[in-house]
Amino acid sequence: MKHWPYLLTALVMLVIFGCRWFGPSDLYDNDQPKTVAYTIDMVEHGRWLLPVDMLGRPATKPPMYNWIGALFVAVGWHDEFALKLPSTLAALFVLVLTWRVASRAARDTNTQGNPFAHNGDATMEIMPASVAALACIVLMTGVSFAKLCYTARPDMVLTAFLFAGWAAATSLLYNYEHNADVGESWAAGASCQFCLRIALWLCVAGAALTKGLPALLLILYVLLGAKLVGGRWSALWSTGIVWGLPMACALFGAWVYGVYRINPEHFTDVFMGDETVGRVGRGGLIGIVLELWKMPGQFVVKFLPWSLIVFMAGWDVVSRRRFSRWFSGAIGSALLWVVLTILFFSFSGGKRADYLTPAYPVAAVVVAVWLTGEGRRRWRIRAGYWAVAGLVVALAFGVHEFCIGDAARSGYGENIRMFVRQIHHQTRGQPIRFEQTAYTPIQSLLGYNQPDRVDPPDVPARWLVRPADRDGAVVISDPIWVGGRRTEIKMALYPNDQVDK
């Protein structure tokens, strides 16, 4: 069927995004309550550089995710979908870019030969749309992407910046390799090359303003890619690093300076101490070495079954190419990025699988090219069948989300949703005060952030939300988790004039 790539891609998108949007709420997972609280705090109190959460604790991450989310909160849209929208928009951008990168990789394979064979031996022609569709389906059916595409965490926004930066850097270096022999690395499309340089260093700044240290991964790729992808160290100058890196540092430095002026102790102890030195030095050198296996293991487990194909493709490249050609071309640069990402986060004190999300879009391109070319030659399985297999995996993920996932079993998120809807109906926009709501997203979903440590507790309001420990409640929630020792309590809405002050 001629249009199957578009049809199957749309079906998988419908399943993955649909089950995340309409499935049980997971707003308690991965510290999401504090992330959404930062966004509300920016709009409500104007703390744009260093917002605080519902407990009054300053942010521990740069604010890019919250800056994007504040655009929607500022117009009065503060439900769960709006608070998670930065991740969804970033995921859609990553999918569009994956389609484009995979299409280009397919065209390169058709014109330059099989990237997994010795000396670029010819192979059957592959259809760019088939490769692009399969790459997007592979990416969406990875567990990390499927979860993070609708999660109030900065990981997907970081992935968008790093992936776009990788694509821009690869285009610049790839262009240099193919033009170096004639002495002009950017002779064709000079204006386009300049735009790519701007995009590359804006992505570095964006990644730094999203999560800090991971921006170094993109700089490391540019430095090593100059030789391994571009073919010569002089290719480094084609990326505009002389002016681009200072520009990125200046943009990030402006935020750093602002935070230091606001709270120098928090900047020194948390941003520089816990989030920078602590991330790298946690566990010491011996501990890091002994745990180097964890991130490759996370990549294999969280990207099954596609991670096995990535290793097969990598083995084909290593065993059939000369060392000097391992990382040349679109596929070689993709494998270099995957290896660098795994190694980079292996030296982090934490070993969370979410850290590897920037590797998955590029790995999906490798999988799609290998399966539609070398894989089809070996196993006689067409790309369409792999895409159908991806649809089956997506359906299985949907069943898991609705039936056996943590959010479905606990019901905490759904209880919060229902409680907030009832409050909206009862209060009809009248002011609300909050007491002892602890580490819950109740305030954020109602458009408030009233931490007792920062704001005066006697906020004038017609209604009061607090634990259901008194008579006279208008609305009472089912038991919800309030953090700490997984304490389950009921929250309630009271008319303020019936509560002792």
mmCIF file of N, CA and C in Angstrom, residues 91-155:
data_model
loop_
_atom_site.group_PDB
_atom_site.id
_atom_site.type_symbol
_atom_site.label_atom_id
_atom_site.label_comp_id
_atom_site.label_asym_id
_atom_site.label_seq_id
_atom_site.Cartn_x
_atom_site.Cartn_y
_atom_site.Cartn_z
ATOM 1 N N ALA A 91 7.977 16.931 22.133
ATOM 2 C CA ALA A 91 7.903 15.591 21.549
ATOM 3 C C ALA A 91 7.457 15.649 20.091
ATOM 4 N N LEU A 92 6.470 16.487 19.793
ATOM 5 C CA LEU A 92 6.018 16.622 18.406
ATOM 6 C C LEU A 92 7.118 17.202 17.525
ATOM 7 N N PHE A 93 7.858 18.160 18.045
ATOM 8 C CA PHE A 93 8.985 18.714 17.293
ATOM 9 C C PHE A 93 10.040 17.643 17.024
ATOM 10 N N VAL A 94 10.329 16.823 18.032
ATOM 11 C CA VAL A 94 11.312 15.751 17.867
ATOM 12 C C VAL A 94 10.854 14.761 16.797
ATOM 13 N N LEU A 95 9.566 14.455 16.765
ATOM 14 C CA LEU A 95 9.043 13.532 15.755
ATOM 15 C C LEU A 95 9.188 14.107 14.348
ATOM 16 N N VAL A 96 8.864 15.380 14.191
ATOM 17 C CA VAL A 96 8.998 16.013 12.870
ATOM 18 C C VAL A 96 10.456 15.998 12.423
ATOM 19 N N LEU A 97 11.358 16.318 13.336
ATOM 20 C CA LEU A 97 12.783 16.331 12.991
ATOM 21 C C LEU A 97 13.292 14.920 12.722
ATOM 22 N N THR A 98 12.784 13.941 13.452
ATOM 23 C CA THR A 98 13.168 12.547 13.204
ATOM 24 C C THR A 98 12.768 12.119 11.794
ATOM 25 N N TRP A 99 11.571 12.505 11.385
ATOM 26 C CA TRP A 99 11.119 12.183 10.021
ATOM 27 C C TRP A 99 12.072 12.783 8.989
ATOM 28 N N ARG A 100 12.457 14.031 9.199
ATOM 29 C CA ARG A 100 13.327 14.711 8.245
ATOM 30 C C ARG A 100 14.724 14.087 8.210
ATOM 31 N N VAL A 101 15.278 13.823 9.383
ATOM 32 C CA VAL A 101 16.622 13.240 9.452
ATOM 33 C C VAL A 101 16.627 11.842 8.842
ATOM 34 N N ALA A 102 15.600 11.037 9.145
ATOM 35 C CA ALA A 102 15.530 9.681 8.600
ATOM 36 C C ALA A 102 15.380 9.703 7.082
ATOM 37 N N SER A 103 14.607 10.638 6.560
ATOM 38 C CA SER A 103 14.461 10.756 5.104
ATOM 39 C C SER A 103 15.794 11.083 4.450
ATOM 40 N N ARG A 104 16.542 11.985 5.064
ATOM 41 C CA ARG A 104 17.848 12.336 4.501
ATOM 42 C C ARG A 104 18.810 11.153 4.577
ATOM 43 N N ALA A 105 18.768 10.424 5.689
ATOM 44 C CA ALA A 105 19.640 9.246 5.817
ATOM 45 C C ALA A 105 19.297 8.215 4.754
ATOM 46 N N ALA A 106 18.018 8.056 4.437
ATOM 47 C CA ALA A 106 17.612 7.108 3.397
ATOM 48 C C ALA A 106 18.125 7.549 2.031
ATOM 49 N N ARG A 107 18.028 8.841 1.745
ATOM 50 C CA ARG A 107 18.537 9.335 0.468
ATOM 51 C C ARG A 107 20.044 9.153 0.365
ATOM 52 N N ASP A 108 20.762 9.364 1.468
ATOM 53 C CA ASP A 108 22.208 9.140 1.466
ATOM 54 C C ASP A 108 22.539 7.675 1.188
ATOM 55 N N THR A 109 21.738 6.784 1.773
ATOM 56 C CA THR A 109 21.963 5.354 1.548
ATOM 57 C C THR A 109 21.739 4.992 0.079
ATOM 58 N N ASN A 110 20.719 5.571 -0.521
ATOM 59 C CA ASN A 110 20.437 5.279 -1.928
ATOM 60 C C ASN A 110 21.525 5.797 -2.857
ATOM 61 N N THR A 111 22.132 6.935 -2.528
ATOM 62 C CA THR A 111 23.125 7.543 -3.426
ATOM 63 C C THR A 111 24.543 7.073 -3.143
ATOM 64 N N GLN A 112 24.847 6.707 -1.889
ATOM 65 C CA GLN A 112 26.224 6.386 -1.515
ATOM 66 C C GLN A 112 26.435 4.925 -1.175
ATOM 67 N N GLY A 113 25.375 4.140 -1.166
ATOM 68 C CA GLY A 113 25.531 2.718 -0.898
ATOM 69 C C GLY A 113 25.225 2.357 0.536
ATOM 70 N N ASN A 114 25.251 1.088 0.825
ATOM 71 C CA ASN A 114 24.919 0.532 2.127
ATOM 72 C C ASN A 114 25.908 0.997 3.185
ATOM 73 N N PRO A 115 25.471 1.772 4.218
ATOM 74 C CA PRO A 115 26.418 2.241 5.232
ATOM 75 C C PRO A 115 26.909 1.142 6.163
ATOM 76 N N PHE A 116 26.297 -0.043 6.098
ATOM 77 C CA PHE A 116 26.688 -1.131 6.985
ATOM 78 C C PHE A 116 27.547 -2.179 6.280
ATOM 79 N N ALA A 117 27.884 -1.917 5.025
ATOM 80 C CA ALA A 117 28.660 -2.891 4.255
ATOM 81 C C ALA A 117 30.077 -2.376 4.023
ATOM 82 N N HIS A 118 30.973 -3.268 3.700
ATOM 83 C CA HIS A 118 32.371 -2.922 3.470
ATOM 84 C C HIS A 118 32.516 -2.101 2.186
ATOM 85 N N ASN A 119 33.216 -0.963 2.327
ATOM 86 C CA ASN A 119 33.490 -0.079 1.191
ATOM 87 C C ASN A 119 32.229 0.438 0.508
ATOM 88 N N GLY A 120 31.137 0.551 1.284
ATOM 89 C CA GLY A 120 29.902 1.120 0.726
ATOM 90 C C GLY A 120 29.313 0.309 -0.410
ATOM 91 N N ASP A 121 29.304 -1.029 -0.277
ATOM 92 C CA ASP A 121 28.739 -1.874 -1.327
ATOM 93 C C ASP A 121 27.291 -1.487 -1.600
ATOM 94 N N ALA A 122 26.902 -1.623 -2.844
ATOM 95 C CA ALA A 122 25.550 -1.229 -3.234
ATOM 96 C C ALA A 122 24.512 -2.112 -2.546
ATOM 97 N N THR A 123 23.358 -1.554 -2.336
ATOM 98 C CA THR A 123 22.261 -2.299 -1.725
ATOM 99 C C THR A 123 20.966 -1.918 -2.428
ATOM 100 N N MET A 124 19.890 -2.586 -2.078
ATOM 101 C CA MET A 124 18.608 -2.266 -2.683
ATOM 102 C C MET A 124 18.178 -0.844 -2.311
ATOM 103 N N GLU A 125 17.465 -0.218 -3.216
ATOM 104 C CA GLU A 125 17.008 1.141 -2.949
ATOM 105 C C GLU A 125 15.884 1.113 -1.927
ATOM 106 N N ILE A 126 15.943 2.041 -0.984
ATOM 107 C CA ILE A 126 14.924 2.110 0.058
ATOM 108 C C ILE A 126 14.131 3.401 -0.095
ATOM 109 N N MET A 127 12.874 3.343 0.323
ATOM 110 C CA MET A 127 11.980 4.473 0.160
ATOM 111 C C MET A 127 12.117 5.407 1.359
ATOM 112 N N PRO A 128 12.468 6.686 1.161
ATOM 113 C CA PRO A 128 12.636 7.609 2.291
ATOM 114 C C PRO A 128 11.422 7.679 3.207
ATOM 115 N N ALA A 129 10.209 7.666 2.646
ATOM 116 C CA ALA A 129 9.019 7.738 3.488
ATOM 117 C C ALA A 129 8.899 6.516 4.394
ATOM 118 N N SER A 130 9.292 5.340 3.894
ATOM 119 C CA SER A 130 9.241 4.127 4.713
ATOM 120 C C SER A 130 10.221 4.212 5.876
ATOM 121 N N VAL A 131 11.440 4.677 5.580
ATOM 122 C CA VAL A 131 12.453 4.817 6.636
ATOM 123 C C VAL A 131 12.004 5.845 7.663
ATOM 124 N N ALA A 132 11.469 6.984 7.193
ATOM 125 C CA ALA A 132 11.041 8.034 8.102
ATOM 126 C C ALA A 132 9.904 7.563 9.001
ATOM 127 N N ALA A 133 8.934 6.873 8.422
ATOM 128 C CA ALA A 133 7.805 6.386 9.214
ATOM 129 C C ALA A 133 8.263 5.372 10.249
ATOM 130 N N LEU A 134 9.117 4.455 9.826
ATOM 131 C CA LEU A 134 9.603 3.438 10.755
ATOM 132 C C LEU A 134 10.422 4.065 11.874
ATOM 133 N N ALA A 135 11.232 5.070 11.556
ATOM 134 C CA ALA A 135 12.020 5.748 12.594
ATOM 135 C C ALA A 135 11.109 6.403 13.630
ATOM 136 N N CYS A 136 10.062 7.070 13.183
ATOM 137 C CA CYS A 136 9.134 7.715 14.115
ATOM 138 C C CYS A 136 8.397 6.685 14.968
ATOM 139 N N ILE A 137 8.008 5.575 14.358
ATOM 140 C CA ILE A 137 7.307 4.529 15.104
ATOM 141 C C ILE A 137 8.230 3.887 16.131
ATOM 142 N N VAL A 138 9.467 3.613 15.738
ATOM 143 C CA VAL A 138 10.445 3.059 16.676
ATOM 144 C C VAL A 138 10.636 4.003 17.859
ATOM 145 N N LEU A 139 10.771 5.286 17.573
ATOM 146 C CA LEU A 139 10.970 6.270 18.641
ATOM 147 C C LEU A 139 9.779 6.315 19.586
ATOM 148 N N MET A 140 8.573 6.372 19.038
ATOM 149 C CA MET A 140 7.382 6.498 19.885
ATOM 150 C C MET A 140 7.130 5.272 20.740
ATOM 151 N N THR A 141 7.565 4.104 20.293
ATOM 152 C CA THR A 141 7.306 2.877 21.051
ATOM 153 C C THR A 141 8.407 2.570 22.046
ATOM 154 N N GLY A 142 9.394 3.449 22.162
ATOM 155 C CA GLY A 142 10.353 3.339 23.256
ATOM 156 C C GLY A 142 9.698 3.814 24.543
ATOM 157 N N VAL A 143 9.951 3.125 25.635
ATOM 158 C CA VAL A 143 9.257 3.422 26.895
ATOM 159 C C VAL A 143 9.513 4.853 27.345
ATOM 160 N N SER A 144 10.755 5.300 27.281
ATOM 161 C CA SER A 144 11.083 6.635 27.787
ATOM 162 C C SER A 144 10.359 7.725 27.019
ATOM 163 N N PHE A 145 10.380 7.642 25.678
ATOM 164 C CA PHE A 145 9.694 8.660 24.884
ATOM 165 C C PHE A 145 8.196 8.632 25.148
ATOM 166 N N ALA A 146 7.610 7.441 25.190
ATOM 167 C CA ALA A 146 6.168 7.321 25.391
ATOM 168 C C ALA A 146 5.736 7.923 26.724
ATOM 169 N N LYS A 147 6.570 7.813 27.756
ATOM 170 C CA LYS A 147 6.236 8.389 29.049
ATOM 171 C C LYS A 147 6.508 9.885 29.083
ATOM 172 N N LEU A 148 7.662 10.302 28.579
ATOM 173 C CA LEU A 148 8.084 11.694 28.730
ATOM 174 C C LEU A 148 7.380 12.644 27.778
ATOM 175 N N CYS A 149 6.697 12.118 26.750
ATOM 176 C CA CYS A 149 5.982 13.016 25.836
ATOM 177 C C CYS A 149 4.812 13.710 26.514
ATOM 178 N N TYR A 150 4.433 13.237 27.698
ATOM 179 C CA TYR A 150 3.361 13.878 28.460
ATOM 180 C C TYR A 150 3.701 13.816 29.936
ATOM 181 N N THR A 151 4.841 14.383 30.280
ATOM 182 C CA THR A 151 5.325 14.419 31.655
ATOM 183 C C THR A 151 5.858 15.813 31.949
ATOM 184 N N ALA A 152 5.489 16.362 33.087
ATOM 185 C CA ALA A 152 5.932 17.701 33.458
ATOM 186 C C ALA A 152 7.346 17.642 34.018
ATOM 187 N N ARG A 153 8.277 17.367 33.140
ATOM 188 C CA ARG A 153 9.701 17.314 33.469
ATOM 189 C C ARG A 153 10.469 17.912 32.297
ATOM 190 N N PRO A 154 11.684 18.421 32.513
ATOM 191 C CA PRO A 154 12.418 19.075 31.422
ATOM 192 C C PRO A 154 13.083 18.123 30.440
ATOM 193 N N ASP A 155 12.979 16.809 30.637
ATOM 194 C CA ASP A 155 13.749 15.860 29.823
ATOM 195 C C ASP A 155 13.403 15.933 28.338
#
